[in-house]
Amino acid sequence: MFTGIIEEMGRVETFVEEGEMHRLSITAKEVMEGLTTGESVTINGACMTVLNLTENRFSCDVSPETRRLTNLGDLKSGDSVNLERAMCLNDRLGGHMVSGHVEGLGQIVSKRPSENAILMTIEVPPQVLKYCVSKGSIALDGVSMTINRISEKGLEICMIPHTAKMTTLGIKMLGESLNVESDLIGRYVARLLEGGLVRTPYAT
């Protein structure tokens, strides 16, 4: 489980095909502290398992499914990526609960300044948008953001200078894709209200 508070931007060192999988190597600094093989790290909001690591680099395998459903398949050497280690239960939850299971790809359709912030409009797949609410939370490339408003096909966020500086959202251009994950708790509540969760009797 993650918080959507990005620890640092890493850099793609290599992304090479190895059989059905692709091996992704990331250069980083802060997330390397205490990191061990087998741990989970989100890369642009997608939960990945650390396979190998050195002092300033770790690698993971990216499956065909992950490449198809996320923007990790578009990465190339030199690209910046958002990184976050799994949360500890004694940490502050500064963002919101993020599973790292990307639901779909959004697309940036507008990006404009508003005083000292940036307003960004993202077109979001319908299966994700139905779980979004105004002033609710959403993870965009792993970044916990508050939804300003909802439209028929997407949503608007307000990005403060700190977020623009510390995450890849600040350098994303019009037309680029974002990994999108709606609020986890909201999805479960909606599913329960829709009658999608089967009630199991208690054991006697």
XYZ file of N, CA and C in Angstrom:
612
model
N 0.843 -1.186 0.000
C 0.000 0.000 0.000
C 0.886 1.246 0.000
N 0.406 2.305 -0.657
C 1.184 3.526 -0.818
C 0.327 4.741 -0.459
N 0.945 5.919 -0.444
C 0.243 7.129 -0.031
C 0.032 8.133 -1.151
N 0.751 7.977 -2.258
C 0.663 8.961 -3.328
C 1.541 10.172 -3.092
N 2.379 10.128 -2.057
C 3.355 11.191 -1.812
C 4.685 10.727 -2.414
N 5.064 11.302 -3.531
C 6.254 10.871 -4.260
C 7.514 11.223 -3.472
N 8.402 10.235 -3.334
C 9.638 10.449 -2.582
C 10.723 11.105 -3.427
N 10.775 10.738 -4.684
C 11.744 11.360 -5.590
C 11.419 10.972 -7.025
N 12.035 11.709 -7.939
C 11.971 11.331 -9.342
C 13.233 10.550 -9.679
N 13.043 9.324 -10.135
C 14.165 8.524 -10.588
C 14.356 8.694 -12.084
N 15.388 8.050 -12.614
C 15.674 8.143 -14.039
C 15.809 6.747 -14.629
N 15.183 6.538 -15.775
C 15.274 5.244 -16.450
C 16.684 5.071 -17.004
N 17.347 4.016 -16.556
C 18.685 3.706 -17.045
C 18.590 2.845 -18.304
N 17.896 1.719 -18.189
C 17.688 0.834 -19.339
C 16.298 0.220 -19.269
N 15.785 -0.172 -20.413
C 14.501 -0.866 -20.497
C 14.611 -1.840 -21.660
N 14.953 -3.084 -21.349
C 15.297 -4.045 -22.393
C 14.405 -5.282 -22.318
N 14.170 -5.875 -23.465
C 13.346 -7.073 -23.559
C 14.128 -8.293 -23.113
N 13.497 -9.102 -22.254
C 14.087 -10.362 -21.805
C 13.007 -11.434 -21.862
N 12.889 -12.083 -23.015
C 11.815 -13.046 -23.206
C 10.479 -12.333 -23.277
N 9.491 -12.836 -22.535
C 8.180 -12.194 -22.519
C 8.171 -10.938 -21.656
N 9.112 -10.825 -20.756
C 9.182 -9.688 -19.843
C 10.132 -8.622 -20.382
N 10.038 -7.428 -19.805
C 11.002 -6.368 -20.061
C 11.657 -6.009 -18.735
N 12.975 -5.905 -18.713
C 13.700 -5.549 -17.494
C 13.908 -4.029 -17.462
N 13.370 -3.404 -16.427
C 13.449 -1.956 -16.252
C 14.419 -1.631 -15.130
N 15.440 -0.831 -15.433
C 16.423 -0.417 -14.430
C 16.284 1.076 -14.179
N 16.196 1.447 -12.900
C 15.970 2.828 -12.486
C 17.121 3.306 -11.603
N 17.645 4.492 -11.911
C 18.636 5.125 -11.050
C 17.913 6.023 -10.051
N 18.240 5.885 -8.779
C 17.572 6.656 -7.735
C 18.533 6.874 -6.571
N 18.072 7.640 -5.588
C 18.901 7.918 -4.414
C 18.121 7.678 -3.129
N 17.075 8.469 -2.910
C 16.342 8.408 -1.641
C 15.632 7.075 -1.436
N 15.005 6.542 -2.474
C 14.256 5.295 -2.296
C 15.176 4.092 -2.115
N 16.467 4.263 -2.386
C 17.402 3.152 -2.233
C 17.707 2.869 -0.765
N 17.453 3.848 0.094
C 17.767 3.697 1.517
C 16.896 2.601 2.145
N 17.523 1.530 2.577
C 16.811 0.436 3.228
C 16.056 -0.475 2.287
N 16.140 -0.221 0.987
C 15.406 -1.033 0.018
C 16.046 -2.412 -0.126
N 15.221 -3.447 -0.200
C 15.719 -4.812 -0.360
C 14.972 -5.500 -1.501
N 15.556 -6.579 -2.008
C 14.899 -7.332 -3.070
C 13.587 -7.926 -2.550
N 12.596 -7.941 -3.414
C 11.283 -8.454 -3.039
C 10.328 -7.390 -2.550
N 10.843 -6.194 -2.244
C 9.973 -5.113 -1.787
C 9.215 -4.501 -2.952
N 8.170 -3.756 -2.608
C 7.343 -3.099 -3.619
C 7.685 -1.620 -3.719
N 7.721 -1.135 -4.944
C 7.943 0.279 -5.237
C 6.977 0.665 -6.349
N 6.372 1.844 -6.239
C 5.557 2.294 -7.361
C 6.423 3.104 -8.307
N 6.278 2.796 -9.588
C 6.922 3.548 -10.663
C 5.798 4.170 -11.476
N 5.686 5.489 -11.420
C 4.557 6.193 -12.038
C 3.221 5.605 -11.585
N 3.168 5.213 -10.314
C 1.918 4.729 -9.741
C 1.643 3.260 -9.923
N 2.505 2.545 -10.660
C 2.322 1.107 -10.869
C 3.204 0.337 -9.896
N 2.599 -0.543 -9.118
C 3.334 -1.308 -8.109
C 4.217 -2.353 -8.781
N 5.519 -2.283 -8.498
C 6.493 -3.198 -9.081
C 7.317 -3.844 -7.975
N 7.860 -5.025 -8.267
C 8.672 -5.765 -7.305
C 10.151 -5.608 -7.627
N 10.931 -5.221 -6.617
C 12.373 -5.042 -6.793
C 13.041 -6.407 -6.933
N 13.793 -6.590 -8.024
C 14.477 -7.860 -8.266
C 15.960 -7.793 -7.929
N 16.613 -6.763 -8.433
C 18.044 -6.575 -8.192
C 18.284 -5.135 -7.805
N 19.340 -4.908 -7.028
C 19.681 -3.528 -6.692
C 21.167 -3.383 -6.415
N 21.645 -2.168 -6.678
C 23.009 -1.778 -6.336
C 22.899 -0.549 -5.450
N 23.977 0.176 -5.283
C 23.966 1.338 -4.390
C 23.004 2.416 -4.864
N 22.911 2.612 -6.171
C 22.067 3.699 -6.676
C 21.144 3.270 -7.818
N 20.852 1.968 -7.889
C 20.014 1.495 -8.979
C 19.245 0.245 -8.552
N 18.005 0.147 -9.031
C 17.242 -1.083 -8.829
C 16.568 -1.461 -10.141
N 16.201 -2.727 -10.250
C 15.553 -3.190 -11.474
C 14.342 -4.041 -11.139
N 13.425 -4.123 -12.081
C 12.222 -4.927 -11.921
C 11.778 -5.426 -13.290
N 10.970 -6.459 -13.288
C 10.416 -6.997 -14.527
C 9.046 -6.390 -14.786
N 8.823 -5.971 -16.028
C 7.540 -5.401 -16.433
C 6.856 -6.399 -17.363
N 5.699 -6.875 -16.962
C 4.983 -7.903 -17.722
C 4.287 -7.300 -18.943
N 3.909 -8.137 -19.911
C 3.149 -7.650 -21.062
C 1.852 -6.952 -20.647
N 1.183 -7.472 -19.617
C -0.060 -6.870 -19.133
C 0.181 -5.465 -18.600
N 1.259 -5.291 -17.835
C 1.582 -3.970 -17.291
C 1.941 -2.997 -18.404
N 2.682 -3.453 -19.396
C 3.046 -2.584 -20.515
C 1.809 -2.172 -21.304
N 0.822 -3.048 -21.360
C -0.392 -2.746 -22.117
C -1.316 -1.785 -21.377
N -1.408 -1.935 -20.064
C -2.386 -1.178 -19.288
C -1.847 0.113 -18.685
N -0.531 0.303 -18.701
C 0.072 1.496 -18.096
C 0.992 2.182 -19.098
N 1.509 3.343 -18.702
C 2.453 4.045 -19.578
C 3.894 3.589 -19.380
N 4.115 2.560 -18.567
C 5.477 2.056 -18.396
C 6.025 1.491 -19.699
N 5.144 0.992 -20.552
C 5.583 0.442 -21.824
C 6.172 1.476 -22.762
N 5.907 2.758 -22.494
C 6.421 3.835 -23.348
C 7.744 4.404 -22.851
N 8.231 3.909 -21.717
C 9.449 4.479 -21.140
C 10.665 4.191 -22.010
N 11.609 5.132 -21.950
C 12.879 4.956 -22.643
C 13.993 5.513 -21.778
N 15.215 5.164 -22.115
C 16.371 5.588 -21.335
C 16.405 7.109 -21.189
N 16.612 7.564 -19.955
C 16.686 8.996 -19.673
C 15.399 9.604 -19.168
N 14.283 8.885 -19.291
C 12.999 9.411 -18.821
C 12.970 9.509 -17.298
N 12.266 10.513 -16.797
C 12.054 10.656 -15.354
C 10.789 9.909 -14.956
N 10.812 9.306 -13.768
C 9.649 8.568 -13.262
C 9.423 8.901 -11.794
N 8.158 8.852 -11.369
C 7.809 9.068 -9.966
C 8.025 7.785 -9.177
N 8.672 7.902 -8.014
C 8.983 6.732 -7.197
C 8.448 6.892 -5.777
N 7.905 5.800 -5.241
C 7.488 5.769 -3.834
C 7.629 4.352 -3.295
N 8.254 4.229 -2.135
C 8.317 2.935 -1.458
C 6.994 2.672 -0.741
N 6.763 1.401 -0.419
C 5.543 1.042 0.304
C 5.503 1.752 1.651
N 4.305 2.131 2.082
C 4.150 2.865 3.328
C 4.369 1.958 4.536
N 4.792 2.582 5.641
C 4.882 1.895 6.933
C 3.652 2.258 7.752
N 3.188 1.347 8.576
C 1.967 1.591 9.343
C 2.124 2.698 10.374
N 3.372 3.026 10.740
C 3.575 4.095 11.719
C 3.876 5.430 11.056
N 3.737 5.510 9.713
C 3.962 6.765 9.003
C 2.681 7.582 8.933
N 2.847 8.893 8.689
C 1.693 9.738 8.417
C 1.155 9.408 7.028
N -0.169 9.420 6.900
C -0.799 9.202 5.601
C -1.088 10.569 4.991
N -0.054 11.146 4.367
C -0.166 12.510 3.875
C -1.020 12.654 2.630
N -1.150 11.582 1.850
C -1.955 11.646 0.638
C -3.264 10.905 0.839
N -3.406 9.760 0.164
C -4.546 8.874 0.387
C -4.082 7.448 0.102
N -4.911 6.477 0.388
C -4.517 5.081 0.212
C -4.476 4.718 -1.273
N -3.277 4.366 -1.734
C -3.054 4.025 -3.141
C -2.567 2.581 -3.209
N -3.218 1.759 -4.020
C -2.846 0.343 -4.099
C -1.697 0.087 -5.062
N -1.523 0.981 -6.032
C -0.504 0.748 -7.051
C -1.003 -0.119 -8.186
N -2.312 -0.380 -8.219
C -2.918 -1.155 -9.299
C -3.619 -0.183 -10.250
N -2.939 0.159 -11.318
C -3.435 1.157 -12.267
C -4.706 0.653 -12.945
N -5.722 1.510 -12.989
C -7.010 1.125 -13.576
C -7.122 1.474 -15.052
N -6.352 2.436 -15.493
C -6.435 2.850 -16.890
C -5.506 4.010 -17.164
N -5.547 4.481 -18.399
C -4.707 5.598 -18.823
C -5.555 6.833 -19.070
N -5.139 7.953 -18.474
C -5.756 9.226 -18.761
C -4.900 9.988 -19.757
N -5.457 11.036 -20.335
C -4.711 11.850 -21.291
C -4.873 13.324 -20.949
N -3.762 14.044 -20.944
C -3.787 15.475 -20.639
C -4.357 16.225 -21.835
N -5.466 16.939 -21.628
C -6.100 17.672 -22.728
C -5.945 19.179 -22.590
N -5.609 19.658 -21.401
C -5.314 21.084 -21.239
C -4.445 21.295 -20.012
N -3.661 22.357 -20.070
C -2.745 22.690 -18.983
C -2.515 24.192 -19.046
N -3.009 24.907 -18.022
C -2.932 26.361 -18.080
C -2.627 26.932 -16.700
N -1.917 28.075 -16.658
C -1.587 28.693 -15.374
C -2.810 29.330 -14.725
N -2.827 29.310 -13.397
C -3.877 29.968 -12.626
C -3.231 30.545 -11.378
N -2.952 31.855 -11.398
C -2.174 32.515 -10.353
C -0.820 31.806 -10.251
N -0.475 31.215 -9.114
C 0.829 30.547 -9.002
C 0.716 29.034 -9.149
N -0.437 28.559 -9.588
C -0.657 27.119 -9.755
C -0.888 26.791 -11.228
N -1.101 25.507 -11.509
C -1.382 25.044 -12.867
C -2.652 24.211 -12.839
N -3.608 24.587 -13.669
C -4.833 23.805 -13.807
C -4.637 22.811 -14.944
N -4.880 21.547 -14.654
C -4.697 20.494 -15.651
C -5.996 19.716 -15.809
N -6.429 19.545 -17.049
C -7.622 18.761 -17.346
C -7.193 17.439 -17.968
N -7.715 16.351 -17.435
C -7.344 15.010 -17.884
C -8.588 14.259 -18.328
N -8.525 13.707 -19.529
C -9.592 12.821 -19.986
C -9.361 11.448 -19.372
N -10.381 10.917 -18.726
C -10.247 9.687 -17.946
C -11.211 8.629 -18.475
N -10.795 7.350 -18.533
C -11.695 6.291 -18.990
C -12.969 6.233 -18.148
N -14.117 5.943 -18.762
C -15.398 5.912 -18.043
C -15.396 4.988 -16.832
N -14.704 3.845 -16.938
C -14.704 2.887 -15.830
C -13.965 3.415 -14.611
N -13.143 4.447 -14.802
C -12.451 5.095 -13.686
C -13.217 6.332 -13.239
N -13.712 7.085 -14.213
C -14.393 8.344 -13.919
C -15.622 8.148 -13.033
N -16.294 7.003 -13.159
C -17.518 6.785 -12.377
C -17.246 6.696 -10.880
N -15.992 6.478 -10.494
C -15.639 6.416 -9.076
C -15.023 7.727 -8.577
N -14.988 8.738 -9.428
C -14.381 10.019 -9.053
C -15.448 11.010 -8.598
N -15.120 11.788 -7.587
C -16.033 12.809 -7.080
C -15.270 14.115 -6.886
N -15.981 15.217 -7.014
C -15.380 16.525 -6.789
C -14.851 16.624 -5.359
N -13.625 17.100 -5.223
C -12.897 17.227 -3.951
C -12.455 15.873 -3.389
N -12.635 14.815 -4.178
C -12.123 13.511 -3.787
C -10.680 13.343 -4.234
N -10.122 12.177 -3.997
C -8.720 11.909 -4.320
C -8.594 11.023 -5.548
N -7.482 11.211 -6.256
C -7.142 10.369 -7.395
C -5.624 10.315 -7.501
N -5.094 9.184 -7.949
C -3.653 9.052 -8.158
C -3.365 9.181 -9.647
N -2.506 10.140 -9.996
C -2.104 10.378 -11.378
C -0.608 10.145 -11.490
N -0.213 9.106 -12.220
C 1.194 8.693 -12.266
C 1.753 8.521 -10.857
N 0.886 8.039 -9.954
C 1.306 7.774 -8.585
C 1.206 8.945 -7.641
N 0.834 10.126 -8.143
C 0.761 11.336 -7.322
C -0.654 11.508 -6.783
N -0.787 11.622 -5.472
C -2.088 11.858 -4.856
C -2.540 13.289 -5.141
N -3.665 13.430 -5.832
C -4.178 14.745 -6.196
C -5.640 14.869 -5.778
N -6.056 16.112 -5.530
C -7.450 16.399 -5.221
C -8.163 16.835 -6.491
N -9.328 16.263 -6.732
C -10.107 16.590 -7.924
C -10.834 17.915 -7.710
N -10.592 18.877 -8.598
C -11.282 20.163 -8.520
C -12.736 20.030 -8.949
N -12.900 19.486 -10.143
C -14.253 19.317 -10.685
C -14.278 18.173 -11.682
N -15.478 17.666 -11.902
C -15.706 16.553 -12.812
C -16.451 17.058 -14.048
N -16.069 16.551 -15.218
C -16.801 16.844 -16.443
C -17.333 15.537 -17.019
N -17.942 15.605 -18.191
C -18.535 14.408 -18.791
C -17.483 13.357 -19.126
N -16.300 13.806 -19.549
C -15.274 12.865 -19.991
C -14.004 12.870 -19.146
N -13.954 13.745 -18.159
C -12.710 13.806 -17.400
C -12.817 14.624 -16.136
N -11.680 15.142 -15.711
C -11.618 15.877 -14.453
C -10.518 16.929 -14.510
N -10.592 17.850 -13.561
C -9.601 18.926 -13.471
C -8.923 18.879 -12.113
N -7.609 19.090 -12.120
C -6.850 19.185 -10.881
C -6.108 20.514 -10.851
N -5.737 20.939 -9.659
C -4.941 22.151 -9.479
C -3.589 21.737 -8.906
N -2.532 21.982 -9.668
C -1.196 21.549 -9.277
C -0.400 22.729 -8.717
N 0.006 22.621 -7.449
C 0.791 23.676 -6.818
C 2.243 23.586 -7.286
N 3.029 24.663 -7.133
C 4.420 24.662 -7.595
C 5.260 23.524 -7.033
N 5.042 23.150 -5.759
C 5.828 22.076 -5.155
C 5.606 20.759 -5.900
N 4.354 20.452 -6.211
C 4.048 19.220 -6.939
C 4.649 19.247 -8.336
N 4.576 20.402 -8.990
C 5.139 20.530 -10.333
C 6.648 20.331 -10.330
N 7.294 20.752 -9.253
C 8.753 20.648 -9.158
C 9.208 19.249 -8.755
N 8.464 18.597 -7.871
C 8.917 17.341 -7.273
C 8.402 16.085 -7.978
N 7.519 16.234 -8.953
C 6.975 15.068 -9.663
C 7.018 15.306 -11.169
N 6.766 14.251 -11.909
C 6.775 14.370 -13.369
C 5.546 15.096 -13.912
N 4.549 15.350 -13.074
C 3.371 16.070 -13.549
C 3.746 17.454 -14.060
N 4.802 18.025 -13.501
C 5.230 19.353 -13.920
C 5.826 19.398 -15.311
N 6.328 18.266 -15.798
C 6.973 18.244 -17.119
C 6.141 17.502 -18.166
N 5.004 16.993 -17.764
C 4.127 16.312 -18.715
C 3.523 17.329 -19.686
N 3.419 16.923 -20.952
C 2.922 17.797 -22.003
C 1.510 17.390 -22.429
N 0.861 18.279 -23.185
C -0.466 17.979 -23.717
C -0.414 16.709 -24.561
N -1.416 15.871 -24.401
C -1.491 14.640 -25.170
C -0.798 13.460 -24.532
N 0.038 13.705 -23.520
C 0.741 12.601 -22.867
C -0.209 11.843 -21.938
N 0.136 10.589 -21.696
C -0.721 9.726 -20.884
C -0.303 9.735 -19.420
N -1.277 9.451 -18.561
C -1.052 9.352 -17.122
C -1.679 8.057 -16.620
N -0.965 7.346 -15.749
C -1.557 6.192 -15.078
C -2.572 6.688 -14.057
N -3.766 6.130 -14.091
C -4.858 6.623 -13.251
C -5.347 5.523 -12.312
N -5.508 5.889 -11.043
C -6.118 4.993 -10.057
C -7.082 5.798 -9.198
N -8.356 5.429 -9.221
C -9.351 6.129 -8.410
C -9.210 5.740 -6.943
N -9.954 6.436 -6.098
C -9.865 6.211 -4.655
C -10.314 4.797 -4.294
N -9.446 4.074 -3.605
C -9.690 2.670 -3.272
C -10.935 2.491 -2.409
N -11.064 3.311 -1.372
C -12.216 3.189 -0.473
C -13.508 3.514 -1.216
N -13.452 4.530 -2.064
C -14.624 4.900 -2.848
C -15.096 3.774 -3.748
N -14.151 3.028 -4.321
C -14.518 1.906 -5.195
C -15.254 0.822 -4.417
N -14.750 0.508 -3.209
C -15.389 -0.531 -2.401
C -16.785 -0.103 -1.950
N -16.919 1.164 -1.567
C -18.230 1.659 -1.135
C -19.219 1.598 -2.296
N -18.765 2.035 -3.477
C -19.642 2.014 -4.648
C -20.055 0.589 -4.994
N -19.108 -0.327 -4.911
C -19.411 -1.733 -5.227
C -20.422 -2.300 -4.232
N -20.273 -1.935 -2.970
C -21.198 -2.410 -1.945
C -22.604 -1.871 -2.188
N -22.700 -0.577 -2.535
C -24.002 0.034 -2.784
C -24.657 -0.530 -4.042
N -23.828 -0.953 -4.987
C -24.359 -1.549 -6.217
C -24.774 -2.999 -6.018
N -24.477 -3.546 -4.832
C -24.817 -4.931 -4.560
C -23.843 -5.909 -5.161
N -22.627 -5.429 -5.427
C -21.639 -6.277 -6.075
C -20.820 -7.123 -5.133
N -20.914 -6.875 -3.837
C -20.169 -7.669 -2.870
C -21.093 -8.703 -2.251
N -20.719 -9.941 -2.356
C -21.547 -11.029 -1.829
C -21.375 -11.128 -0.322
N -22.472 -11.162 0.386
C -22.423 -11.296 1.841
C -22.289 -12.767 2.211
N -21.259 -13.065 2.970
C -21.007 -14.441 3.392
C -21.431 -14.603 4.844
N -22.274 -15.588 5.168
C -22.708 -15.792 6.566
C -21.519 -16.107 7.458
N -21.584 -15.663 8.699
C -20.533 -15.978 9.659
C -20.541 -17.474 9.971
N -19.369 -18.019 10.205
C -19.269 -19.433 10.581
C -19.869 -19.632 11.965
N -20.508 -20.762 12.171
C -21.116 -21.042 13.476
C -20.472 -22.268 14.095
